[in-house]
Amino acid sequence: MMQIDQIQLPDFPLLLAPMEDVTDPPFRTVCRENGADLLFTEFISSQALIHKAISARQKLDILESERPVGIQLFGGDEESMSLAAKIIDATSPDLLDINFGCPVKGIVSRGAGAGVLKDVQLMIRLTEACVKATRLPVTVKTRLGWDEQTKNIEEVAERLQDAGIKALTIHGRTRSQLYKGEADWSLIAKVKNNPRIHIPIFGNGDINTPQKALEYKNRYGVDGIMIGRAAIGYPWIFREVKHHIQTGELLPPPTVAERVDVCREHLRGLLAWKGPVNGIYEMRGHYMKYLKGLPNPKELRSELVQLRTGEAAEAALNSILERYHDYEIPAAPIELINYHENCAL
């Protein structure tokens, strides 16, 4: 077992990365059921939270079945981060995570997310403001640096630890890289092997197969792995990674019945959380991710995106299961999409 402050986690935990427009309660639930050990909300703007923006407040919703779960916060102003941390504290998540890694232009231009990488002093002040404002354990997710010339993660990790954080997740790219090229975990390993570092260090970036997860665990010695894009439409990645690490064997890919079942559970969760109109609308972006690999994808997509009620969606999923229940979708590496391209932030 390992701990983040008082939070008990299994040995070598798998974390679900916070992703805007992705990691809402229904999606987090299916990831938890398929093996994710620690979940994170979509990232929340400190300014929006303070000014009571409905969308920001809704992101604070947590189901008891999700725990342990962390709420992720971003901002570039010490006062607003402190006030937002107090608001988050009152909602009683298990931890507060600070986003110093999101590369989206709309966030970076506000001097938040990965934009803070250009000012380490500000990063430390923002972190200290949150640590002082909340009783929750505070963690951070960040990147190697702003660009190739400023890969300062070793110094940053020490200073963040000194500021009071209880764990650190590092994405193996700079902000300038966005999601291009291959994530470099060698600097993550240097942070983990630094004798001054005593908090858990989690690696993030490009994990899309159980084999790669095991290889990176052994090669870089991190305390756990955070998985983001690979889980979109494929929450089974968590159980597959766990099984491979524990046994050295590979699980077969999910059956069509399993895919339809999880798709249906996600649909029902969205309907309950967002209501019959918004739930149906938001589910349109998820159907084909779960059903990827089935024949006639254009026809399926056309059929599913026109659905207007939960009853119609349930009937359509039942029909798909009847048509393809014997179809075997072959195992293949998960394609890591750049979901940030369409990020509303």
Tab-separated table of N, CA and C in Angstrom, residues 21-143:
chain	number	residue	atom	x	y	z
A	21	ASP	N	-14.147	18.540	-20.122
A	21	ASP	CA	-15.223	17.968	-20.940
A	21	ASP	C	-15.152	16.449	-21.035
A	22	VAL	N	-14.374	15.809	-20.179
A	22	VAL	CA	-14.254	14.349	-20.202
A	22	VAL	C	-14.527	13.752	-18.826
A	23	THR	N	-13.763	14.171	-17.813
A	23	THR	CA	-13.800	13.472	-16.526
A	23	THR	C	-14.899	14.006	-15.609
A	24	ASP	N	-16.137	13.879	-16.076
A	24	ASP	CA	-17.290	14.218	-15.242
A	24	ASP	C	-17.696	12.981	-14.429
A	25	PRO	N	-18.653	13.096	-13.497
A	25	PRO	CA	-18.995	11.951	-12.647
A	25	PRO	C	-19.365	10.672	-13.395
A	26	PRO	N	-20.174	10.709	-14.470
A	26	PRO	CA	-20.483	9.451	-15.158
A	26	PRO	C	-19.253	8.767	-15.741
A	27	PHE	N	-18.344	9.541	-16.321
A	27	PHE	CA	-17.133	8.939	-16.889
A	27	PHE	C	-16.209	8.442	-15.780
A	28	ARG	N	-16.067	9.227	-14.727
A	28	ARG	CA	-15.221	8.797	-13.614
A	28	ARG	C	-15.739	7.491	-13.023
A	29	THR	N	-17.054	7.342	-12.969
A	29	THR	CA	-17.640	6.132	-12.394
A	29	THR	C	-17.249	4.890	-13.181
A	30	VAL	N	-17.322	4.949	-14.518
A	30	VAL	CA	-16.982	3.752	-15.296
A	30	VAL	C	-15.483	3.473	-15.236
A	31	CYS	N	-14.669	4.518	-15.039
A	31	CYS	CA	-13.231	4.290	-14.879
A	31	CYS	C	-12.938	3.654	-13.527
A	32	ARG	N	-13.621	4.117	-12.486
A	32	ARG	CA	-13.452	3.501	-11.171
A	32	ARG	C	-13.830	2.020	-11.226
A	33	GLU	N	-14.950	1.690	-11.861
A	33	GLU	CA	-15.408	0.302	-11.918
A	33	GLU	C	-14.475	-0.588	-12.722
A	34	ASN	N	-13.651	0.025	-13.562
A	34	ASN	CA	-12.726	-0.754	-14.380
A	34	ASN	C	-11.280	-0.641	-13.906
A	35	GLY	N	-11.092	-0.170	-12.659
A	35	GLY	CA	-9.774	-0.291	-12.071
A	35	GLY	C	-9.010	0.965	-11.716
A	36	ALA	N	-9.519	2.152	-12.047
A	36	ALA	CA	-8.805	3.376	-11.667
A	36	ALA	C	-8.817	3.523	-10.150
A	37	ASP	N	-7.667	3.852	-9.557
A	37	ASP	CA	-7.536	3.911	-8.099
A	37	ASP	C	-7.765	5.296	-7.521
A	38	LEU	N	-7.446	6.329	-8.286
A	38	LEU	CA	-7.628	7.702	-7.834
A	38	LEU	C	-8.136	8.517	-9.014
A	39	LEU	N	-9.239	9.226	-8.802
A	39	LEU	CA	-9.896	9.965	-9.868
A	39	LEU	C	-9.729	11.466	-9.665
A	40	PHE	N	-9.798	12.210	-10.773
A	40	PHE	CA	-9.751	13.664	-10.697
A	40	PHE	C	-10.882	14.256	-11.540
A	41	THR	N	-11.409	15.375	-11.055
A	41	THR	CA	-12.458	16.088	-11.779
A	41	THR	C	-11.875	16.794	-13.001
A	42	GLU	N	-12.751	17.333	-13.810
A	42	GLU	CA	-12.323	18.296	-14.817
A	42	GLU	C	-11.659	19.467	-14.088
A	43	PHE	N	-10.743	20.181	-14.763
A	43	PHE	CA	-10.120	21.292	-14.065
A	43	PHE	C	-11.077	22.478	-13.972
A	44	ILE	N	-10.977	23.177	-12.839
A	44	ILE	CA	-11.925	24.224	-12.481
A	44	ILE	C	-11.194	25.558	-12.345
A	45	SER	N	-11.742	26.586	-12.944
A	45	SER	CA	-11.162	27.921	-12.853
A	45	SER	C	-11.425	28.526	-11.479
A	46	SER	N	-10.375	29.030	-10.845
A	46	SER	CA	-10.547	29.673	-9.538
A	46	SER	C	-11.458	30.890	-9.651
A	47	GLN	N	-11.288	31.670	-10.705
A	47	GLN	CA	-12.114	32.864	-10.888
A	47	GLN	C	-13.576	32.496	-11.087
A	48	ALA	N	-13.834	31.499	-11.914
A	48	ALA	CA	-15.215	31.086	-12.164
A	48	ALA	C	-15.861	30.552	-10.893
A	49	LEU	N	-15.100	29.824	-10.105
A	49	LEU	CA	-15.623	29.255	-8.877
A	49	LEU	C	-16.006	30.353	-7.888
A	50	ILE	N	-15.160	31.353	-7.780
A	50	ILE	CA	-15.426	32.463	-6.860
A	50	ILE	C	-16.650	33.257	-7.299
A	51	HIS	N	-16.803	33.432	-8.610
A	51	HIS	CA	-17.920	34.219	-9.123
A	51	HIS	C	-19.164	33.378	-9.400
A	52	LYS	N	-19.160	32.146	-8.879
A	52	LYS	CA	-20.346	31.291	-8.877
A	52	LYS	C	-20.837	30.922	-10.279
A	53	ALA	N	-19.906	30.726	-11.204
A	53	ALA	CA	-20.299	30.247	-12.531
A	53	ALA	C	-20.910	28.859	-12.382
A	54	ILE	N	-22.065	28.656	-12.998
A	54	ILE	CA	-22.796	27.400	-12.827
A	54	ILE	C	-21.963	26.207	-13.266
A	55	SER	N	-21.290	26.338	-14.402
A	55	SER	CA	-20.511	25.211	-14.921
A	55	SER	C	-19.387	24.840	-13.969
A	56	ALA	N	-18.759	25.846	-13.348
A	56	ALA	CA	-17.671	25.573	-12.409
A	56	ALA	C	-18.206	24.898	-11.163
A	57	ARG	N	-19.306	25.391	-10.629
A	57	ARG	CA	-19.882	24.787	-9.423
A	57	ARG	C	-20.315	23.345	-9.665
A	58	GLN	N	-20.832	23.084	-10.867
A	58	GLN	CA	-21.284	21.724	-11.154
A	58	GLN	C	-20.109	20.744	-11.175
A	59	LYS	N	-18.940	21.232	-11.509
A	59	LYS	CA	-17.763	20.364	-11.539
A	59	LYS	C	-17.343	19.903	-10.145
A	60	LEU	N	-17.909	20.508	-9.110
A	60	LEU	CA	-17.609	20.088	-7.744
A	60	LEU	C	-18.399	18.857	-7.330
A	61	ASP	N	-19.365	18.448	-8.159
A	61	ASP	CA	-20.190	17.287	-7.825
A	61	ASP	C	-19.335	16.030	-7.730
A	62	ILE	N	-19.480	15.311	-6.616
A	62	ILE	CA	-18.740	14.073	-6.392
A	62	ILE	C	-19.711	13.022	-5.875
A	63	LEU	N	-19.608	11.817	-6.424
A	63	LEU	CA	-20.380	10.691	-5.924
A	63	LEU	C	-19.550	9.954	-4.875
A	64	GLU	N	-20.190	9.488	-3.825
A	64	GLU	CA	-19.461	8.783	-2.779
A	64	GLU	C	-18.736	7.551	-3.327
A	65	SER	N	-19.326	6.935	-4.341
A	65	SER	CA	-18.730	5.729	-4.926
A	65	SER	C	-17.425	6.012	-5.666
A	66	GLU	N	-17.135	7.286	-5.930
A	66	GLU	CA	-15.916	7.637	-6.658
A	66	GLU	C	-14.672	7.681	-5.777
A	67	ARG	N	-14.844	7.854	-4.496
A	67	ARG	CA	-13.700	8.147	-3.626
A	67	ARG	C	-12.667	7.015	-3.636
A	68	PRO	N	-11.372	7.411	-3.525
A	68	PRO	CA	-10.856	8.763	-3.375
A	68	PRO	C	-10.852	9.545	-4.689
A	69	VAL	N	-11.207	10.830	-4.566
A	69	VAL	CA	-11.299	11.697	-5.739
A	69	VAL	C	-10.745	13.071	-5.394
A	70	GLY	N	-10.037	13.666	-6.348
A	70	GLY	CA	-9.473	14.996	-6.164
A	70	GLY	C	-10.114	16.002	-7.093
A	71	ILE	N	-10.256	17.214	-6.618
A	71	ILE	CA	-10.744	18.312	-7.449
A	71	ILE	C	-9.546	19.110	-7.927
A	72	GLN	N	-9.485	19.339	-9.248
A	72	GLN	CA	-8.328	20.057	-9.783
A	72	GLN	C	-8.676	21.511	-10.057
A	73	LEU	N	-7.789	22.391	-9.640
A	73	LEU	CA	-7.997	23.839	-9.699
A	73	LEU	C	-6.910	24.484	-10.544
A	74	PHE	N	-7.299	25.516	-11.317
A	74	PHE	CA	-6.275	26.296	-12.009
A	74	PHE	C	-6.549	27.780	-11.836
A	75	GLY	N	-5.489	28.563	-11.895
A	75	GLY	CA	-5.594	30.009	-11.776
A	75	GLY	C	-4.212	30.614	-11.702
A	76	GLY	N	-4.137	31.929	-11.847
A	76	GLY	CA	-2.838	32.592	-11.844
A	76	GLY	C	-2.714	33.685	-10.813
A	77	ASP	N	-3.691	33.750	-9.881
A	77	ASP	CA	-3.723	34.809	-8.878
A	77	ASP	C	-3.807	34.183	-7.490
A	78	GLU	N	-2.931	34.598	-6.609
A	78	GLU	CA	-2.866	33.984	-5.285
A	78	GLU	C	-4.160	34.140	-4.496
A	79	GLU	N	-4.751	35.313	-4.530
A	79	GLU	CA	-5.969	35.540	-3.751
A	79	GLU	C	-7.118	34.671	-4.240
A	80	SER	N	-7.296	34.617	-5.566
A	80	SER	CA	-8.399	33.814	-6.092
A	80	SER	C	-8.155	32.324	-5.864
A	81	MET	N	-6.908	31.877	-5.951
A	81	MET	CA	-6.612	30.467	-5.698
A	81	MET	C	-6.877	30.120	-4.235
A	82	SER	N	-6.541	31.033	-3.332
A	82	SER	CA	-6.785	30.807	-1.917
A	82	SER	C	-8.279	30.737	-1.622
A	83	LEU	N	-9.046	31.670	-2.159
A	83	LEU	CA	-10.491	31.669	-1.935
A	83	LEU	C	-11.140	30.430	-2.542
A	84	ALA	N	-10.709	30.061	-3.743
A	84	ALA	CA	-11.265	28.876	-4.406
A	84	ALA	C	-10.923	27.619	-3.627
A	85	ALA	N	-9.719	27.554	-3.068
A	85	ALA	CA	-9.329	26.395	-2.269
A	85	ALA	C	-10.232	26.242	-1.051
A	86	LYS	N	-10.624	27.358	-0.456
A	86	LYS	CA	-11.529	27.307	0.695
A	86	LYS	C	-12.908	26.802	0.288
A	87	ILE	N	-13.373	27.217	-0.895
A	87	ILE	CA	-14.666	26.739	-1.396
A	87	ILE	C	-14.602	25.232	-1.634
A	88	ILE	N	-13.517	24.782	-2.259
A	88	ILE	CA	-13.342	23.356	-2.531
A	88	ILE	C	-13.254	22.571	-1.227
A	89	ASP	N	-12.562	23.119	-0.255
A	89	ASP	CA	-12.436	22.469	1.046
A	89	ASP	C	-13.816	22.161	1.629
A	90	ALA	N	-14.745	23.088	1.471
A	90	ALA	CA	-16.084	22.928	2.047
A	90	ALA	C	-16.885	21.824	1.373
A	91	THR	N	-16.494	21.423	0.154
A	91	THR	CA	-17.228	20.362	-0.547
A	91	THR	C	-16.691	18.969	-0.205
A	92	SER	N	-15.598	18.911	0.559
A	92	SER	CA	-15.036	17.666	1.098
A	92	SER	C	-14.619	16.626	0.063
A	93	PRO	N	-13.822	17.009	-0.930
A	93	PRO	CA	-13.175	15.959	-1.737
A	93	PRO	C	-12.063	15.333	-0.910
A	94	ASP	N	-11.337	14.408	-1.485
A	94	ASP	CA	-10.244	13.777	-0.743
A	94	ASP	C	-8.940	14.550	-0.867
A	95	LEU	N	-8.789	15.302	-1.953
A	95	LEU	CA	-7.607	16.139	-2.088
A	95	LEU	C	-7.862	17.262	-3.076
A	96	LEU	N	-6.975	18.238	-3.065
A	96	LEU	CA	-7.008	19.355	-4.009
A	96	LEU	C	-5.760	19.273	-4.873
A	97	ASP	N	-5.954	19.253	-6.184
A	97	ASP	CA	-4.835	19.188	-7.123
A	97	ASP	C	-4.745	20.509	-7.871
A	98	ILE	N	-3.534	21.018	-8.042
A	98	ILE	CA	-3.324	22.269	-8.773
A	98	ILE	C	-2.816	21.947	-10.164
A	99	ASN	N	-3.430	22.593	-11.159
A	99	ASN	CA	-3.077	22.368	-12.551
A	99	ASN	C	-2.013	23.377	-12.983
A	100	PHE	N	-0.791	22.897	-13.124
A	100	PHE	CA	0.289	23.687	-13.702
A	100	PHE	C	0.762	23.056	-15.013
A	101	GLY	N	-0.139	22.307	-15.668
A	101	GLY	CA	0.294	21.586	-16.849
A	101	GLY	C	-0.549	21.754	-18.092
A	102	CYS	N	-1.799	22.252	-17.960
A	102	CYS	CA	-2.666	22.334	-19.143
A	102	CYS	C	-2.083	23.286	-20.176
A	103	PRO	N	-1.878	22.811	-21.439
A	103	PRO	CA	-1.229	23.646	-22.449
A	103	PRO	C	-2.187	24.463	-23.301
A	104	VAL	N	-3.506	24.375	-23.037
A	104	VAL	CA	-4.502	25.055	-23.874
A	104	VAL	C	-4.250	26.565	-23.878
A	105	LYS	N	-4.276	27.156	-25.054
A	105	LYS	CA	-3.941	28.570	-25.208
A	105	LYS	C	-4.809	29.468	-24.338
A	106	GLY	N	-6.118	29.151	-24.256
A	106	GLY	CA	-7.020	29.995	-23.490
A	106	GLY	C	-6.685	30.043	-22.015
A	107	ILE	N	-6.101	28.973	-21.488
A	107	ILE	CA	-5.691	28.948	-20.086
A	107	ILE	C	-4.307	29.558	-19.914
A	108	VAL	N	-3.399	29.197	-20.793
A	108	VAL	CA	-2.027	29.720	-20.718
A	108	VAL	C	-2.016	31.238	-20.851
A	109	SER	N	-2.868	31.779	-21.728
A	109	SER	CA	-2.904	33.230	-21.937
A	109	SER	C	-3.385	33.984	-20.701
A	110	ARG	N	-4.055	33.278	-19.796
A	110	ARG	CA	-4.490	33.895	-18.533
A	110	ARG	C	-3.418	33.779	-17.457
A	111	GLY	N	-2.268	33.247	-17.823
A	111	GLY	CA	-1.208	33.055	-16.841
A	111	GLY	C	-1.497	31.930	-15.882
A	112	ALA	N	-2.245	30.925	-16.353
A	112	ALA	CA	-2.608	29.780	-15.523
A	112	ALA	C	-2.208	28.497	-16.232
A	113	GLY	N	-2.472	27.345	-15.590
A	113	GLY	CA	-2.096	26.083	-16.196
A	113	GLY	C	-0.606	26.058	-16.475
A	114	ALA	N	-0.234	25.612	-17.677
A	114	ALA	CA	1.178	25.558	-18.043
A	114	ALA	C	1.788	26.944	-18.202
A	115	GLY	N	0.958	27.992	-18.260
A	115	GLY	CA	1.480	29.349	-18.339
A	115	GLY	C	2.318	29.714	-17.127
A	116	VAL	N	2.039	29.075	-15.995
A	116	VAL	CA	2.788	29.363	-14.769
A	116	VAL	C	4.208	28.813	-14.836
A	117	LEU	N	4.468	27.901	-15.768
A	117	LEU	CA	5.807	27.323	-15.894
A	117	LEU	C	6.867	28.379	-16.203
A	118	LYS	N	6.452	29.507	-16.720
A	118	LYS	CA	7.410	30.569	-17.037
A	118	LYS	C	7.819	31.381	-15.800
A	119	ASP	N	7.143	31.139	-14.671
A	119	ASP	CA	7.408	31.923	-13.464
A	119	ASP	C	7.376	30.989	-12.251
A	120	VAL	N	8.516	30.411	-11.928
A	120	VAL	CA	8.569	29.437	-10.837
A	120	VAL	C	8.215	30.085	-9.501
A	121	GLN	N	8.622	31.314	-9.301
A	121	GLN	CA	8.288	31.999	-8.048
A	121	GLN	C	6.776	32.098	-7.883
A	122	LEU	N	6.059	32.428	-8.955
A	122	LEU	CA	4.604	32.497	-8.904
A	122	LEU	C	4.021	31.114	-8.632
A	123	MET	N	4.567	30.096	-9.273
A	123	MET	CA	4.091	28.728	-9.044
A	123	MET	C	4.153	28.378	-7.558
A	124	ILE	N	5.246	28.726	-6.921
A	124	ILE	CA	5.402	28.412	-5.497
A	124	ILE	C	4.426	29.236	-4.660
A	125	ARG	N	4.242	30.502	-4.999
A	125	ARG	CA	3.313	31.335	-4.224
A	125	ARG	C	1.882	30.828	-4.359
A	126	LEU	N	1.490	30.427	-5.558
A	126	LEU	CA	0.144	29.882	-5.769
A	126	LEU	C	-0.045	28.596	-4.971
A	127	THR	N	0.983	27.766	-4.971
A	127	THR	CA	0.905	26.504	-4.228
A	127	THR	C	0.802	26.764	-2.733
A	128	GLU	N	1.639	27.652	-2.218
A	128	GLU	CA	1.597	27.967	-0.796
A	128	GLU	C	0.255	28.558	-0.393
A	129	ALA	N	-0.340	29.373	-1.273
A	129	ALA	CA	-1.646	29.962	-0.972
A	129	ALA	C	-2.703	28.883	-0.803
A	130	CYS	N	-2.660	27.873	-1.665
A	130	CYS	CA	-3.632	26.778	-1.564
A	130	CYS	C	-3.384	25.921	-0.332
A	131	VAL	N	-2.115	25.606	-0.066
A	131	VAL	CA	-1.780	24.771	1.091
A	131	VAL	C	-2.253	25.428	2.383
A	132	LYS	N	-2.081	26.751	2.486
A	132	LYS	CA	-2.479	27.471	3.696
A	132	LYS	C	-4.000	27.593	3.822
A	133	ALA	N	-4.704	27.553	2.689
A	133	ALA	CA	-6.145	27.831	2.691
A	133	ALA	C	-7.004	26.607	2.955
A	134	THR	N	-6.425	25.408	2.875
A	134	THR	CA	-7.244	24.203	2.966
A	134	THR	C	-6.649	23.195	3.938
A	135	ARG	N	-7.526	22.387	4.516
A	135	ARG	CA	-7.094	21.271	5.361
A	135	ARG	C	-6.814	20.042	4.506
A	136	LEU	N	-7.196	20.093	3.216
A	136	LEU	CA	-7.020	18.954	2.319
A	136	LEU	C	-5.555	18.782	1.930
A	137	PRO	N	-5.133	17.555	1.646
A	137	PRO	CA	-3.815	17.394	1.043
A	137	PRO	C	-3.802	18.033	-0.342
A	138	VAL	N	-2.753	18.754	-0.641
A	138	VAL	CA	-2.615	19.441	-1.929
A	138	VAL	C	-1.580	18.699	-2.768
A	139	THR	N	-1.937	18.455	-4.027
A	139	THR	CA	-1.018	17.830	-4.977
A	139	THR	C	-0.906	18.724	-6.199
A	140	VAL	N	0.037	18.408	-7.066
A	140	VAL	CA	0.261	19.216	-8.265
A	140	VAL	C	0.449	18.305	-9.471
A	141	LYS	N	-0.075	18.765	-10.607
A	141	LYS	CA	0.228	18.134	-11.894
A	141	LYS	C	0.886	19.187	-12.773
A	142	THR	N	2.035	18.860	-13.344
A	142	THR	CA	2.769	19.833	-14.128
A	142	THR	C	3.499	19.146	-15.280
A	143	ARG	N	4.335	19.913	-15.972
A	143	ARG	CA	5.129	19.415	-17.098
A	143	ARG	C	6.620	19.604	-16.818
